[in-house]
Amino acid sequence: MCSITIIGAGNVGAHLATALYAAGYVIRQLYSRHAERLTALQHLCQAGTTTDIHDLLPDSTLYIIAVSDDAIVEVAAQLHLYPSAIVVHTSGTVPVSVLHGFQRHGIFYPLQTFTQDKKVVWANIPLIIQGSDMEVDNLLRQIAACLSPHIYRLNDEQRQIVHLAAVFVNNFSNYLMTTAQQLLQRHQLPFELLQPLILETAQKVQTQAPDTAQTGPAKRGDRTTIAKHIALLQHDPPTQALYQLLSELIMARYQ
Amino acid sequence: MCSITIIGAGNVGAHLATALYAAGYVIRQLYSRHAERLTALQHLCQAGTTTDIHDLLPDSTLYIIAVSDDAIVEVAAQLHLYPSAIVVHTSGTVPVSVLHGFQRHGIFYPLQTFTQDKKVVWANIPLIIQGSDMEVDNLLRQIAACLSPHIYRLNDEQRQIVHLAAVFVNNFSNYLMTTAQQLLQRHQLPFELLQPLILETAQKVQTQAPDTAQTGPAKRGDRTTIAKHIALLQHDPPTQALYQLLSELIMARYQ
């Protein structure tokens, strides 16, 4: 049976550890610099834990590096493992080549935003994998299949494109929501006013392509409303600039 | 019993007509310039229909003008009704003053994006109302309460702020999704990769304020990833500018 060591106990590491344990895998060891993150996980996954990376046992089948992007290289350099060990990272953007020091390596990138203490429906999550050879590929695919039926084998460039696209629909969309929240707050209006609309906007594109779902003043070329909105934002020139740019892009596309 | 005439059979008019009929109201007449839109609705609402605005009977209790923003004034000018008639429009942005020609008037603005043929859960929709006097206010509130428990009495300025905020979370978010879709398409990657992330992004802010849910390269101040992403967008300078502006705004907020 394949045994797994998970390096990092942030949102991705913690959710992966519990999901893989629930899928029947042995979570051999969990590593985090933060002891407090390990305490709860240890019991959930029946795993050994350590806060010293040099204490990691070298003979697990798979090592999943689930640390922040800029720490992957440093963490990888400190791993001294059996040559048969497979080492993967979970980043959308770091090239697989940073793991070339390991003969068998790859990517295991779950495309989702994880929140601490919020349950994850793994069956809905696209898992993006990449193995250094067919055998590694197959093992990663087999493990992924225990979590989700949505498995994609992508190369570095494709994965980076997906990650960039994800920045638009997750990070940037969330910033637009923050902007809306601030605007409402400034006028003592509750954010709950927008929550159903936000949900429906997301639900719509589950069955309809977003380019056909576009509505609003810019789509209609309604310059009167656009001018009114820009005037309403005069207290906040950066947001005004954002409104202007987005409206121009939408008009350029549809008008 | 209060009888209702609905003027306009686009998405808002059609959804309102069927919902109010289902709530037990008499839909006296439906007006649309487009005869084909009336045919299906007529049977759904047991309503009289007309494509000639001058055929509207003058003695309904309530007239709901659900036409596009820039047609409201023109439509209103063609209505010759009993003085007791209440006339409202459904726009987020047009001032209530365009209805001052009617003694009793107001706003009935459902804050949601409606799609033809897609079922609407009215109970989740915020309904924004405004009446020219207390009696009109009460009647609109009573009708709204048959559709949804989420009723807000807002003035013109507040309603316009809500509409502006809605443009950010609906129209602009949708445009970000379109951008992501185009980017994936360019690399022969399916949009379905992003659908679960889009849904989770929306679900997150149902229980958590968006300013605390922000993640991503800009939030972390990760300039390496930002530079990489900007390079990946070099084929599309406008989208590059959008990425840059959003990243700068997020960095300014969190760094």
Short mmCIF file of C-alpha atoms in Angstrom, two decimals:
data_model
loop_
_atom_site.label_atom_id
_atom_site.label_comp_id
_atom_site.label_asym_id
_atom_site.label_seq_id
_atom_site.Cartn_x
_atom_site.Cartn_y
_atom_site.Cartn_z
CA MET A 1 0.00 0.00 0.00
CA CYS A 2 1.13 3.45 -0.98
CA SER A 3 2.17 5.61 2.00
CA ILE A 4 2.07 9.37 1.81
CA THR A 5 4.03 12.12 3.56
CA ILE A 6 2.56 15.59 3.49
CA ILE A 7 4.85 18.57 3.85
CA GLY A 8 2.96 21.67 4.91
CA ALA A 9 -0.23 21.92 6.97
CA GLY A 10 -1.80 25.06 5.56
CA ASN A 11 -5.20 24.92 3.88
CA VAL A 12 -4.12 22.70 0.96
CA GLY A 13 -1.94 20.35 3.04
CA ALA A 14 -4.53 19.93 5.77
CA HIS A 15 -7.42 19.31 3.38
CA LEU A 16 -5.34 16.87 1.32
CA ALA A 17 -4.20 14.97 4.41
CA THR A 18 -7.71 14.40 5.71
CA ALA A 19 -9.13 13.58 2.27
CA LEU A 20 -6.39 11.08 1.41
CA TYR A 21 -6.70 9.47 4.83
CA ALA A 22 -10.45 9.20 4.35
CA ALA A 23 -9.81 7.62 0.94
CA GLY A 24 -7.85 4.86 2.68
CA TYR A 25 -4.27 6.00 2.25
CA VAL A 26 -1.72 5.77 5.03
CA ILE A 27 -0.59 9.27 5.95
CA ARG A 28 2.88 8.35 7.14
CA GLN A 29 4.02 11.75 8.36
CA LEU A 30 2.90 15.34 8.40
CA TYR A 31 5.42 18.16 8.53
CA SER A 32 4.79 21.78 9.43
CA ARG A 33 6.92 24.48 11.01
CA HIS A 34 3.84 25.33 13.03
CA ALA A 35 3.32 22.74 15.79
CA GLU A 36 -0.19 24.00 16.53
CA ARG A 37 -1.34 23.13 13.01
CA LEU A 38 -0.21 19.53 13.49
CA THR A 39 -2.01 18.81 16.74
CA ALA A 40 -5.53 18.62 15.33
CA LEU A 41 -4.48 16.96 12.06
CA GLN A 42 -2.46 14.24 13.79
CA HIS A 43 -5.61 12.68 15.22
CA LEU A 44 -7.72 13.23 12.13
CA CYS A 45 -5.22 11.33 9.96
CA GLN A 46 -3.57 8.95 12.43
CA ALA A 47 -0.28 10.36 11.18
CA GLY A 48 3.13 10.87 12.67
CA THR A 49 4.11 14.53 12.83
CA THR A 50 7.23 16.61 12.98
CA THR A 51 8.25 20.26 12.99
CA ASP A 52 11.81 19.35 11.95
CA ILE A 53 12.09 18.66 8.24
CA HIS A 54 15.20 16.53 8.84
CA ASP A 55 13.07 14.08 10.82
CA LEU A 56 11.11 13.06 7.74
CA LEU A 57 11.42 9.34 7.07
CA PRO A 58 12.90 8.66 3.60
CA ASP A 59 10.81 5.67 2.52
CA SER A 60 7.25 6.85 1.86
CA THR A 61 5.90 6.20 -1.61
CA LEU A 62 4.78 9.79 -2.20
CA TYR A 63 5.81 13.18 -0.76
CA ILE A 64 3.37 16.02 -1.33
CA ILE A 65 4.94 19.45 -0.89
CA ALA A 66 2.04 21.73 0.00
CA VAL A 67 3.86 24.87 1.11
CA SER A 68 3.68 28.41 -0.29
CA ASP A 69 5.08 28.83 -3.81
CA ASP A 70 8.25 30.62 -2.79
CA ALA A 71 9.15 27.99 -0.17
CA ILE A 72 8.97 24.96 -2.48
CA VAL A 73 12.59 25.11 -3.69
CA GLU A 74 13.97 25.53 -0.18
CA VAL A 75 11.86 22.69 1.22
CA ALA A 76 12.72 20.38 -1.67
CA ALA A 77 16.46 20.98 -1.11
CA GLN A 78 16.15 19.67 2.42
CA LEU A 79 14.56 16.34 1.52
CA HIS A 80 16.84 13.31 1.53
CA LEU A 81 14.75 10.42 0.31
CA TYR A 82 15.03 6.98 -1.23
CA PRO A 83 15.51 7.20 -5.02
CA SER A 84 12.15 5.46 -5.52
CA ALA A 85 10.28 8.24 -3.67
CA ILE A 86 7.92 10.36 -5.75
CA VAL A 87 7.95 14.07 -4.90
CA VAL A 88 5.16 16.38 -6.09
CA HIS A 89 4.11 19.91 -5.34
CA THR A 90 0.63 21.44 -5.32
CA SER A 91 1.30 24.81 -6.93
CA GLY A 92 -0.51 26.15 -9.96
CA THR A 93 2.38 28.27 -11.06
CA VAL A 94 5.77 26.82 -9.99
CA PRO A 95 7.36 24.76 -12.83
CA VAL A 96 7.79 21.05 -12.28
CA SER A 97 11.51 21.51 -13.00
CA VAL A 98 12.14 22.71 -9.43
CA LEU A 99 11.74 19.02 -8.49
CA HIS A 100 14.25 17.72 -11.04
CA GLY A 101 16.59 16.78 -8.16
CA PHE A 102 14.26 13.82 -7.61
CA GLN A 103 14.21 11.12 -10.23
CA ARG A 104 10.47 10.59 -9.86
CA HIS A 105 8.49 13.76 -9.46
CA GLY A 106 5.37 15.58 -10.57
CA ILE A 107 2.47 17.89 -9.86
CA PHE A 108 -0.70 17.37 -7.84
CA TYR A 109 -2.61 20.64 -8.11
CA PRO A 110 -6.19 20.76 -6.82
CA LEU A 111 -7.89 23.70 -8.54
CA GLN A 112 -9.96 25.12 -5.72
CA THR A 113 -9.86 27.77 -3.03
CA PHE A 114 -9.62 26.13 0.39
CA THR A 115 -10.82 27.72 3.59
CA GLN A 116 -9.81 26.55 7.02
CA ASP A 117 -12.60 24.60 8.75
CA LYS A 118 -14.83 24.70 5.66
CA LYS A 119 -15.73 21.28 4.34
CA VAL A 120 -14.56 20.53 0.81
CA VAL A 121 -16.53 18.47 -1.72
CA TRP A 122 -13.55 16.81 -3.37
CA ALA A 123 -15.71 15.08 -5.97
CA ASN A 124 -16.29 18.48 -7.61
CA ILE A 125 -12.66 19.60 -7.64
CA PRO A 126 -10.55 19.40 -10.82
CA LEU A 127 -7.22 17.74 -10.04
CA ILE A 128 -4.35 18.69 -12.30
CA ILE A 129 -1.55 16.17 -12.42
CA GLN A 130 1.75 15.71 -14.21
CA GLY A 131 4.26 12.90 -13.71
CA SER A 132 7.92 12.66 -14.70
CA ASP A 133 7.19 9.33 -16.41
CA MET A 134 4.24 7.12 -17.28
CA GLU A 135 4.48 5.15 -14.04
CA VAL A 136 4.43 8.28 -11.87
CA ASP A 137 1.63 9.63 -14.00
CA ASN A 138 -0.42 6.50 -13.42
CA LEU A 139 0.15 6.51 -9.68
CA LEU A 140 -0.86 10.18 -9.39
CA ARG A 141 -3.91 9.50 -11.53
CA GLN A 142 -4.85 6.55 -9.32
CA ILE A 143 -4.57 8.62 -6.14
CA ALA A 144 -6.42 11.55 -7.70
CA ALA A 145 -9.22 9.19 -8.76
CA CYS A 146 -9.91 8.40 -5.10
CA LEU A 147 -10.73 12.08 -4.54
CA SER A 148 -12.40 13.27 -7.73
CA PRO A 149 -13.41 12.05 -11.18
CA HIS A 150 -12.19 15.34 -12.71
CA ILE A 151 -8.54 14.63 -13.51
CA TYR A 152 -6.52 16.57 -16.08
CA ARG A 153 -2.96 15.84 -17.14
CA LEU A 154 -1.49 19.20 -18.06
CA ASN A 155 2.03 20.41 -18.79
CA ASP A 156 3.67 23.40 -17.06
CA GLU A 157 2.44 25.97 -19.55
CA GLN A 158 -1.14 24.70 -19.52
CA ARG A 159 -1.18 24.60 -15.74
CA GLN A 160 0.10 28.17 -15.56
CA ILE A 161 -2.64 29.30 -17.93
CA VAL A 162 -5.25 27.60 -15.76
CA HIS A 163 -3.76 29.27 -12.70
CA LEU A 164 -3.83 32.66 -14.39
CA ALA A 165 -7.46 32.11 -15.42
CA ALA A 166 -8.21 31.12 -11.81
CA VAL A 167 -6.74 34.42 -10.59
CA PHE A 168 -9.33 36.22 -12.73
CA VAL A 169 -12.37 34.25 -11.54
CA ASN A 170 -11.33 33.84 -7.93
CA ASN A 171 -8.90 36.54 -6.70
CA PHE A 172 -10.08 39.33 -8.97
CA SER A 173 -13.79 38.49 -8.65
CA ASN A 174 -13.34 38.48 -4.90
CA TYR A 175 -11.75 41.92 -5.09
CA LEU A 176 -14.77 43.19 -7.05
CA MET A 177 -16.97 41.86 -4.25
CA THR A 178 -14.81 43.69 -1.72
CA THR A 179 -15.21 46.88 -3.72
CA ALA A 180 -18.99 46.40 -3.72
CA GLN A 181 -18.94 45.66 0.00
CA GLN A 182 -17.01 48.90 0.72
CA LEU A 183 -19.39 50.89 -1.41
CA LEU A 184 -22.45 49.54 0.40
CA GLN A 185 -20.79 50.02 3.78
CA ARG A 186 -20.08 53.67 2.96
CA HIS A 187 -23.82 54.12 2.52
CA GLN A 188 -24.82 52.00 5.53
CA LEU A 189 -26.28 49.31 3.29
CA PRO A 190 -25.82 45.61 4.17
CA PHE A 191 -23.71 43.28 1.99
CA GLU A 192 -26.48 40.63 2.26
CA LEU A 193 -28.27 42.64 -0.45
CA LEU A 194 -25.75 41.28 -2.96
CA GLN A 195 -25.27 37.72 -1.75
CA PRO A 196 -28.07 36.12 -3.83
CA LEU A 197 -26.91 37.97 -6.95
CA ILE A 198 -23.32 36.80 -6.43
CA LEU A 199 -24.49 33.21 -6.10
CA GLU A 200 -26.73 33.40 -9.17
CA THR A 201 -23.91 34.97 -11.22
CA ALA A 202 -21.76 31.93 -10.42
CA GLN A 203 -24.57 29.43 -10.91
CA LYS A 204 -25.41 30.85 -14.32
CA VAL A 205 -22.01 29.97 -15.77
CA GLN A 206 -22.29 26.38 -14.57
CA THR A 207 -24.56 25.77 -17.56
CA GLN A 208 -24.03 28.81 -19.80
CA ALA A 209 -20.81 30.27 -21.26
CA PRO A 210 -20.01 33.61 -19.58
CA ASP A 211 -19.63 35.48 -22.87
CA THR A 212 -23.30 34.79 -23.61
CA ALA A 213 -24.37 35.68 -20.04
CA GLN A 214 -23.05 39.25 -20.11
CA THR A 215 -25.56 41.96 -19.19
CA GLY A 216 -25.38 45.48 -17.78
CA PRO A 217 -24.88 49.11 -18.84
CA ALA A 218 -21.58 48.53 -20.67
CA LYS A 219 -22.95 45.55 -22.60
CA ARG A 220 -25.89 47.74 -23.71
CA GLY A 221 -23.60 50.69 -24.45
CA ASP A 222 -25.68 52.74 -21.98
CA ARG A 223 -23.34 55.72 -21.53
CA THR A 224 -25.83 57.66 -19.40
CA THR A 225 -25.77 55.05 -16.65
CA ILE A 226 -22.00 54.59 -16.98
CA ALA A 227 -21.47 58.35 -16.51
CA LYS A 228 -23.80 58.35 -13.50
CA HIS A 229 -21.89 55.44 -11.92
CA ILE A 230 -18.55 57.11 -12.50
CA ALA A 231 -19.88 60.22 -10.78
CA LEU A 232 -21.04 58.11 -7.81
CA LEU A 233 -17.44 56.86 -7.44
CA GLN A 234 -15.81 60.28 -7.39
CA HIS A 235 -14.69 59.81 -3.77
CA ASP A 236 -12.52 56.87 -4.91
CA PRO A 237 -10.49 57.54 -8.08
CA PRO A 238 -8.80 54.07 -8.25
CA THR A 239 -12.20 52.34 -8.20
CA GLN A 240 -13.42 54.89 -10.72
CA ALA A 241 -10.52 53.89 -13.01
CA LEU A 242 -11.39 50.22 -12.55
CA TYR A 243 -15.04 50.86 -13.42
CA GLN A 244 -13.98 52.81 -16.49
CA LEU A 245 -11.53 50.17 -17.74
CA LEU A 246 -13.94 47.28 -17.26
CA SER A 247 -16.76 49.19 -18.98
CA GLU A 248 -14.52 50.07 -21.91
CA LEU A 249 -13.41 46.44 -22.28
CA ILE A 250 -17.01 45.23 -22.23
CA MET A 251 -18.09 47.90 -24.74
CA ALA A 252 -15.18 47.05 -27.01
CA ARG A 253 -16.28 43.42 -26.96
CA TYR A 254 -20.01 43.81 -27.46
CA GLN A 255 -20.70 47.18 -29.10
CA MET B 1 -58.39 42.11 -4.65
CA CYS B 2 -55.49 44.01 -6.13
CA SER B 3 -55.18 43.61 -9.92
CA ILE B 4 -51.87 44.08 -11.67
CA THR B 5 -50.93 45.17 -15.17
CA ILE B 6 -47.42 44.38 -16.33
CA ILE B 7 -45.85 46.50 -19.03
CA GLY B 8 -42.95 44.73 -20.69
CA ALA B 9 -42.42 40.99 -21.16
CA GLY B 10 -38.64 40.74 -21.06
CA ASN B 11 -36.89 38.71 -18.38
CA VAL B 12 -38.02 40.86 -15.45
CA GLY B 13 -41.59 41.35 -16.68
CA ALA B 14 -42.09 37.69 -17.54
CA HIS B 15 -40.66 36.40 -14.25
CA LEU B 16 -42.68 38.94 -12.24
CA ALA B 17 -45.88 38.07 -14.08
CA THR B 18 -45.63 34.35 -13.41
CA ALA B 19 -44.48 34.83 -9.81
CA LEU B 20 -47.25 37.30 -8.93
CA TYR B 21 -49.84 35.09 -10.61
CA ALA B 22 -48.55 32.11 -8.63
CA ALA B 23 -48.78 34.23 -5.46
CA GLY B 24 -52.50 34.66 -6.12
CA TYR B 25 -52.65 38.05 -7.78
CA VAL B 26 -54.84 38.75 -10.78
CA ILE B 27 -52.64 39.67 -13.73
CA ARG B 28 -55.12 41.90 -15.52
CA GLN B 29 -53.11 42.64 -18.65
CA LEU B 30 -49.67 42.11 -20.10
CA TYR B 31 -48.23 44.51 -22.62
CA SER B 32 -45.28 43.96 -24.93
CA ARG B 33 -44.37 45.28 -28.35
CA HIS B 34 -43.35 41.69 -29.13
CA ALA B 35 -46.44 39.52 -29.70
CA GLU B 36 -44.39 36.31 -29.53
CA ARG B 37 -43.37 37.04 -25.94
CA LEU B 38 -47.01 37.34 -24.91
CA THR B 39 -48.25 34.05 -26.32
CA ALA B 40 -46.61 31.76 -23.77
CA LEU B 41 -47.11 34.14 -20.83
CA GLN B 42 -50.78 34.63 -21.55
CA HIS B 43 -51.57 31.05 -20.63
CA LEU B 44 -49.15 30.91 -17.71
CA CYS B 45 -50.80 33.93 -16.05
CA GLN B 46 -54.36 33.78 -17.37
CA ALA B 47 -53.84 37.37 -18.41
CA GLY B 48 -55.21 39.56 -21.15
CA THR B 49 -52.50 40.75 -23.51
CA THR B 50 -51.93 43.58 -25.93
CA THR B 51 -49.19 44.87 -28.19
CA ASP B 52 -50.83 48.31 -28.33
CA ILE B 53 -50.07 50.36 -25.25
CA HIS B 54 -53.21 52.44 -25.84
CA ASP B 55 -55.31 49.33 -25.25
CA LEU B 56 -54.28 49.13 -21.62
CA LEU B 57 -57.28 49.28 -19.31
CA PRO B 58 -57.02 52.23 -16.90
CA ASP B 59 -58.41 50.67 -13.73
CA SER B 60 -55.87 48.14 -12.43
CA THR B 61 -54.60 48.71 -8.91
CA LEU B 62 -50.92 48.48 -9.89
CA TYR B 63 -48.98 49.03 -13.13
CA ILE B 64 -45.47 47.60 -13.18
CA ILE B 65 -43.29 49.12 -15.91
CA ALA B 66 -40.65 46.46 -16.62
CA VAL B 67 -39.06 47.81 -19.79
CA SER B 68 -35.46 48.81 -20.46
CA ASP B 69 -34.23 51.86 -18.54
CA ASP B 70 -34.23 54.23 -21.48
CA ALA B 71 -37.80 53.32 -22.49
CA ILE B 72 -39.41 54.01 -19.09
CA VAL B 73 -40.11 57.72 -19.66
CA GLU B 74 -41.62 57.14 -23.07
CA VAL B 75 -43.80 54.28 -21.88
CA ALA B 76 -44.96 56.22 -18.82
CA ALA B 77 -45.99 59.17 -21.01
CA GLN B 78 -48.37 56.91 -22.92
CA LEU B 79 -50.29 55.65 -19.91
CA HIS B 80 -53.69 57.21 -19.25
CA LEU B 81 -54.93 55.71 -16.01
CA TYR B 82 -57.33 56.34 -13.18
CA PRO B 83 -55.86 58.73 -10.60
CA SER B 84 -55.95 55.94 -8.01
CA ALA B 85 -53.62 53.73 -10.11
CA ILE B 86 -50.18 53.06 -8.69
CA VAL B 87 -47.36 53.08 -11.26
CA VAL B 88 -43.94 51.61 -10.42
CA HIS B 89 -40.85 50.76 -12.43
CA THR B 90 -38.32 47.98 -11.85
CA SER B 91 -35.07 49.77 -12.61
CA GLY B 92 -32.10 49.96 -10.28
CA THR B 93 -30.91 53.22 -11.65
CA VAL B 94 -33.75 55.38 -13.05
CA PRO B 95 -34.97 57.94 -10.46
CA VAL B 96 -38.48 57.59 -9.15
CA SER B 97 -39.15 61.17 -10.28
CA VAL B 98 -39.75 60.00 -13.87
CA LEU B 99 -43.09 58.74 -12.54
CA HIS B 100 -44.11 62.02 -10.91
CA GLY B 101 -46.84 62.41 -13.53
CA PHE B 102 -48.77 59.79 -11.53
CA GLN B 103 -50.04 60.80 -8.12
CA ARG B 104 -49.30 57.36 -6.66
CA HIS B 105 -46.04 55.86 -7.83
CA GLY B 106 -42.95 54.00 -6.69
CA ILE B 107 -40.22 51.44 -7.28
CA PHE B 108 -40.34 47.65 -7.32
CA TYR B 109 -36.76 46.56 -8.06
CA PRO B 110 -35.88 42.87 -7.70
CA LEU B 111 -32.11 42.67 -7.24
CA GLN B 112 -31.28 39.62 -9.31
CA THR B 113 -30.13 38.64 -12.76
CA PHE B 114 -32.92 36.90 -14.63
CA THR B 115 -32.41 34.42 -17.41
CA GLN B 116 -35.10 33.38 -19.83
CA ASP B 117 -36.44 29.89 -19.06
CA LYS B 118 -34.36 29.59 -15.88
CA LYS B 119 -36.42 29.10 -12.75
CA VAL B 120 -36.08 31.81 -10.12
CA VAL B 121 -36.15 31.18 -6.37
CA TRP B 122 -37.97 34.36 -5.42
CA ALA B 123 -37.67 33.68 -1.69
CA ASN B 124 -33.92 34.44 -1.97
CA ILE B 125 -34.25 37.66 -3.93
CA PRO B 126 -33.94 41.06 -2.24
CA LEU B 127 -36.82 43.29 -3.29
CA ILE B 128 -36.16 47.00 -3.17
CA ILE B 129 -39.27 49.14 -2.88
CA GLN B 130 -40.13 52.80 -2.55
CA GLY B 131 -43.60 54.34 -2.50
CA SER B 132 -44.74 57.93 -3.02
CA ASP B 133 -46.64 57.79 0.27
CA MET B 134 -47.13 55.46 3.21
CA GLU B 135 -50.16 53.76 1.66
CA VAL B 136 -48.32 52.98 -1.59
CA ASP B 137 -45.33 51.87 0.44
CA ASN B 138 -47.51 49.46 2.41
CA LEU B 139 -49.15 48.03 -0.68
CA LEU B 140 -45.79 47.45 -2.39
CA ARG B 141 -44.44 45.86 0.79
CA GLN B 142 -47.48 43.59 0.99
CA ILE B 143 -47.06 42.45 -2.62
CA ALA B 144 -43.28 42.01 -2.20
CA ALA B 145 -43.87 39.90 0.92
CA CYS B 146 -45.73 37.34 -1.21
CA LEU B 147 -42.53 36.80 -3.20
CA SER B 148 -39.67 37.16 -0.72
CA PRO B 149 -39.01 37.94 2.93
CA HIS B 150 -36.06 40.17 1.92
CA ILE B 151 -37.66 43.58 1.48
CA TYR B 152 -35.73 46.85 1.65
CA ARG B 153 -37.20 50.32 1.45
CA LEU B 154 -34.51 52.47 -0.15
CA ASN B 155 -34.44 55.97 -1.57
CA ASP B 156 -33.16 56.83 -5.07
CA GLU B 157 -29.57 57.38 -4.01
CA GLN B 158 -29.38 54.16 -2.00
CA ARG B 159 -30.93 52.19 -4.82
CA GLN B 160 -28.42 53.60 -7.29
CA ILE B 161 -25.55 52.63 -4.98
CA VAL B 162 -26.93 49.09 -4.74
CA HIS B 163 -27.22 48.97 -8.53
CA LEU B 164 -23.64 50.20 -8.94
CA ALA B 165 -22.42 47.58 -6.45
CA ALA B 166 -24.41 44.98 -8.41
CA VAL B 167 -22.60 45.99 -11.61
CA PHE B 168 -19.32 45.09 -9.88
CA VAL B 169 -20.38 41.67 -8.60
CA ASN B 170 -22.51 40.64 -11.55
CA ASN B 171 -21.55 42.40 -14.81
CA PHE B 172 -17.88 42.90 -14.06
CA SER B 173 -17.41 39.49 -12.44
CA ASN B 174 -19.03 37.94 -15.48
CA TYR B 175 -16.59 39.80 -17.70
CA LEU B 176 -13.67 38.39 -15.68
CA MET B 177 -15.11 34.93 -16.29
CA THR B 178 -15.33 35.68 -20.00
CA THR B 179 -11.68 36.75 -19.95
CA ALA B 180 -10.75 33.48 -18.24
CA GLN B 181 -12.85 31.51 -20.72
CA GLN B 182 -11.07 33.17 -23.68
CA LEU B 183 -7.69 32.49 -22.17
CA LEU B 184 -8.46 28.81 -21.66
CA GLN B 185 -9.96 28.53 -25.14
CA ARG B 186 -6.80 29.99 -26.68
CA HIS B 187 -4.90 27.09 -25.12
CA GLN B 188 -7.53 24.43 -25.93
CA LEU B 189 -8.43 24.04 -22.27
CA PRO B 190 -12.08 23.52 -21.21
CA PHE B 191 -13.97 26.15 -19.19
CA GLU B 192 -15.32 23.36 -16.94
CA LEU B 193 -11.93 23.47 -15.20
CA LEU B 194 -12.99 26.74 -13.56
CA GLN B 195 -16.67 26.09 -12.83
CA PRO B 196 -16.22 24.60 -9.34
CA LEU B 197 -13.83 27.41 -8.35
CA ILE B 198 -16.31 30.04 -9.55
CA LEU B 199 -19.08 28.46 -7.50
CA GLU B 200 -16.91 28.16 -4.37
CA THR B 201 -15.79 31.79 -4.72
CA ALA B 202 -19.44 32.85 -4.62
CA GLN B 203 -20.37 30.41 -1.86
CA LYS B 204 -17.54 31.63 0.35
CA VAL B 205 -18.93 35.15 0.59
CA GLN B 206 -22.35 33.87 1.63
CA THR B 207 -20.89 33.39 5.10
CA GLN B 208 -17.63 35.37 5.04
CA ALA B 209 -16.99 39.02 4.17
CA PRO B 210 -15.09 39.24 0.85
CA ASP B 211 -12.34 41.48 2.25
CA THR B 212 -11.33 38.66 4.60
CA ALA B 213 -11.59 36.01 1.85
CA GLN B 214 -9.00 37.61 -0.46
CA THR B 215 -6.14 35.32 -1.57
CA GLY B 216 -3.76 35.16 -4.53
CA PRO B 217 -0.45 36.56 -5.77
CA ALA B 218 -1.41 40.24 -5.37
CA LYS B 219 -2.69 39.71 -1.83
CA ARG B 220 0.65 38.05 -0.96
CA GLY B 221 2.63 40.72 -2.80
CA ASP B 222 4.14 37.91 -4.92
CA ARG B 223 5.67 40.05 -7.70
CA THR B 224 7.36 37.08 -9.38
CA THR B 225 4.04 35.40 -10.15
CA ILE B 226 2.46 38.72 -11.14
CA ALA B 227 5.27 39.38 -13.64
CA LYS B 228 4.91 35.85 -15.02
CA HIS B 229 1.17 36.31 -15.48
CA ILE B 230 1.61 39.66 -17.20
CA ALA B 231 4.07 38.00 -19.59
CA LEU B 232 1.53 35.24 -20.32
CA LEU B 233 -0.94 37.96 -21.38
CA GLN B 234 1.36 39.74 -23.81
CA HIS B 235 -0.87 38.76 -26.76
CA ASP B 236 -3.69 40.83 -25.22
CA PRO B 237 -2.60 44.29 -23.95
CA PRO B 238 -6.07 45.38 -22.69
CA THR B 239 -6.36 42.27 -20.51
CA GLN B 240 -2.78 42.83 -19.41
CA ALA B 241 -3.77 46.35 -18.29
CA LEU B 242 -6.76 44.93 -16.42
CA TYR B 243 -4.57 42.35 -14.65
CA GLN B 244 -2.10 45.07 -13.72
CA LEU B 245 -4.72 47.47 -12.37
CA LEU B 246 -6.52 44.83 -10.30
CA SER B 247 -3.22 43.55 -8.88
CA GLU B 248 -2.13 47.07 -7.95
CA LEU B 249 -5.45 47.77 -6.25
CA ILE B 250 -5.23 44.53 -4.26
CA MET B 251 -1.59 45.22 -3.29
CA ALA B 252 -2.47 48.78 -2.25
CA ARG B 253 -5.17 47.38 -0.01
CA TYR B 254 -3.35 44.49 1.63
CA GLN B 255 0.40 45.16 1.44
#
